[in-house]
Amino acid sequence: MTVQKNISLKPYNTFGVDVVAEFFVAVTSVEELKEAINFSISKSLNLLILGGGSNILFTKDFSGLVI
């Protein structure tokens, strides 16, 4: 699992809104998901689990971890 900083969420939402996630990780397994959640807890970060990005409209940058 690689946690990235200050990542644009434009390619991850269907409206193409160019906002930035403070932290971002793409997971490919349940173990990576658990690791990412534990990372957010250990850092006291807000957490957003983003699926296809079609049911969300970002209006500002996200302070926390987007999975």
PDB file of C-alpha atoms in Angstrom:
ATOM      1  CA  MET A   1       0.000   0.000   0.000  1.00  0.00           C
ATOM      2  CA  THR A   2       1.346   3.390  -0.991  1.00  0.00           C
ATOM      3  CA  VAL A   3      -0.099   6.500   0.631  1.00  0.00           C
ATOM      4  CA  GLN A   4       0.209   9.508  -1.662  1.00  0.00           C
ATOM      5  CA  LYS A   5      -0.031  13.171  -0.616  1.00  0.00           C
ATOM      6  CA  ASN A   6      -1.927  16.018  -2.283  1.00  0.00           C
ATOM      7  CA  ILE A   7      -3.505  13.991  -5.081  1.00  0.00           C
ATOM      8  CA  SER A   8      -6.039  15.446  -7.504  1.00  0.00           C
ATOM      9  CA  LEU A   9      -9.403  13.687  -7.350  1.00  0.00           C
ATOM     10  CA  LYS A  10     -10.398  14.892 -10.819  1.00  0.00           C
ATOM     11  CA  PRO A  11     -10.007  11.443 -12.432  1.00  0.00           C
ATOM     12  CA  TYR A  12     -11.943   9.844  -9.569  1.00  0.00           C
ATOM     13  CA  ASN A  13     -15.272  11.706  -9.837  1.00  0.00           C
ATOM     14  CA  THR A  14     -17.695  11.804 -12.747  1.00  0.00           C
ATOM     15  CA  PHE A  15     -18.140  15.587 -12.540  1.00  0.00           C
ATOM     16  CA  GLY A  16     -14.398  16.014 -13.078  1.00  0.00           C
ATOM     17  CA  VAL A  17     -14.067  18.500 -10.225  1.00  0.00           C
ATOM     18  CA  ASP A  18     -10.395  19.224  -9.627  1.00  0.00           C
ATOM     19  CA  VAL A  19     -10.049  19.044  -5.845  1.00  0.00           C
ATOM     20  CA  VAL A  20      -7.145  17.655  -3.847  1.00  0.00           C
ATOM     21  CA  ALA A  21      -7.059  14.871  -1.272  1.00  0.00           C
ATOM     22  CA  GLU A  22      -4.575  15.471   1.508  1.00  0.00           C
ATOM     23  CA  PHE A  23      -3.820  11.726   1.449  1.00  0.00           C
ATOM     24  CA  PHE A  24      -4.872   9.108  -1.111  1.00  0.00           C
ATOM     25  CA  VAL A  25      -4.477   5.360  -1.434  1.00  0.00           C
ATOM     26  CA  ALA A  26      -5.809   2.904  -4.005  1.00  0.00           C
ATOM     27  CA  VAL A  27      -6.367  -0.503  -2.436  1.00  0.00           C
ATOM     28  CA  THR A  28      -6.502  -3.828  -4.237  1.00  0.00           C
ATOM     29  CA  SER A  29      -7.162  -6.212  -1.364  1.00  0.00           C
ATOM     30  CA  VAL A  30      -8.965  -6.477   1.939  1.00  0.00           C
ATOM     31  CA  GLU A  31      -5.621  -6.440   3.729  1.00  0.00           C
ATOM     32  CA  GLU A  32      -4.667  -3.135   2.067  1.00  0.00           C
ATOM     33  CA  LEU A  33      -8.065  -1.710   3.005  1.00  0.00           C
ATOM     34  CA  LYS A  34      -7.497  -2.657   6.644  1.00  0.00           C
ATOM     35  CA  GLU A  35      -4.015  -1.135   6.513  1.00  0.00           C
ATOM     36  CA  ALA A  36      -5.363   2.115   5.028  1.00  0.00           C
ATOM     37  CA  ILE A  37      -8.099   2.380   7.654  1.00  0.00           C
ATOM     38  CA  ASN A  38      -5.556   1.763  10.411  1.00  0.00           C
ATOM     39  CA  PHE A  39      -3.356   4.487   8.894  1.00  0.00           C
ATOM     40  CA  SER A  40      -6.222   6.986   9.043  1.00  0.00           C
ATOM     41  CA  ILE A  41      -6.998   6.023  12.646  1.00  0.00           C
ATOM     42  CA  SER A  42      -3.355   6.280  13.734  1.00  0.00           C
ATOM     43  CA  LYS A  43      -3.109   9.782  12.229  1.00  0.00           C
ATOM     44  CA  SER A  44      -6.617  10.864  13.382  1.00  0.00           C
ATOM     45  CA  LEU A  45      -7.552  11.613   9.770  1.00  0.00           C
ATOM     46  CA  ASN A  46     -10.984  12.068   8.255  1.00  0.00           C
ATOM     47  CA  LEU A  47     -11.743   9.100   6.022  1.00  0.00           C
ATOM     48  CA  LEU A  48     -13.615   8.884   2.730  1.00  0.00           C
ATOM     49  CA  ILE A  49     -14.092   5.606   0.913  1.00  0.00           C
ATOM     50  CA  LEU A  50     -14.716   6.577  -2.691  1.00  0.00           C
ATOM     51  CA  GLY A  51     -16.199   4.049  -5.073  1.00  0.00           C
ATOM     52  CA  GLY A  52     -16.983   4.985  -8.659  1.00  0.00           C
ATOM     53  CA  GLY A  53     -17.244   8.687  -7.829  1.00  0.00           C
ATOM     54  CA  SER A  54     -20.640   9.049  -9.482  1.00  0.00           C
ATOM     55  CA  ASN A  55     -22.641   9.820  -6.351  1.00  0.00           C
ATOM     56  CA  ILE A  56     -20.490  12.593  -4.916  1.00  0.00           C
ATOM     57  CA  LEU A  57     -19.947  16.243  -5.795  1.00  0.00           C
ATOM     58  CA  PHE A  58     -16.774  17.696  -4.355  1.00  0.00           C
ATOM     59  CA  THR A  59     -16.918  21.391  -3.502  1.00  0.00           C
ATOM     60  CA  LYS A  60     -13.555  21.740  -1.779  1.00  0.00           C
ATOM     61  CA  ASP A  61     -10.327  19.892  -1.094  1.00  0.00           C
ATOM     62  CA  PHE A  62     -10.605  16.891   1.227  1.00  0.00           C
ATOM     63  CA  SER A  63      -8.632  17.069   4.441  1.00  0.00           C
ATOM     64  CA  GLY A  64      -7.919  13.445   5.317  1.00  0.00           C
ATOM     65  CA  LEU A  65      -7.500  10.095   3.589  1.00  0.00           C
ATOM     66  CA  VAL A  66      -9.411   9.094   0.467  1.00  0.00           C
ATOM     67  CA  ILE A  67      -9.472   5.385  -0.283  1.00  0.00           C
TER      68      ILE A  67
END
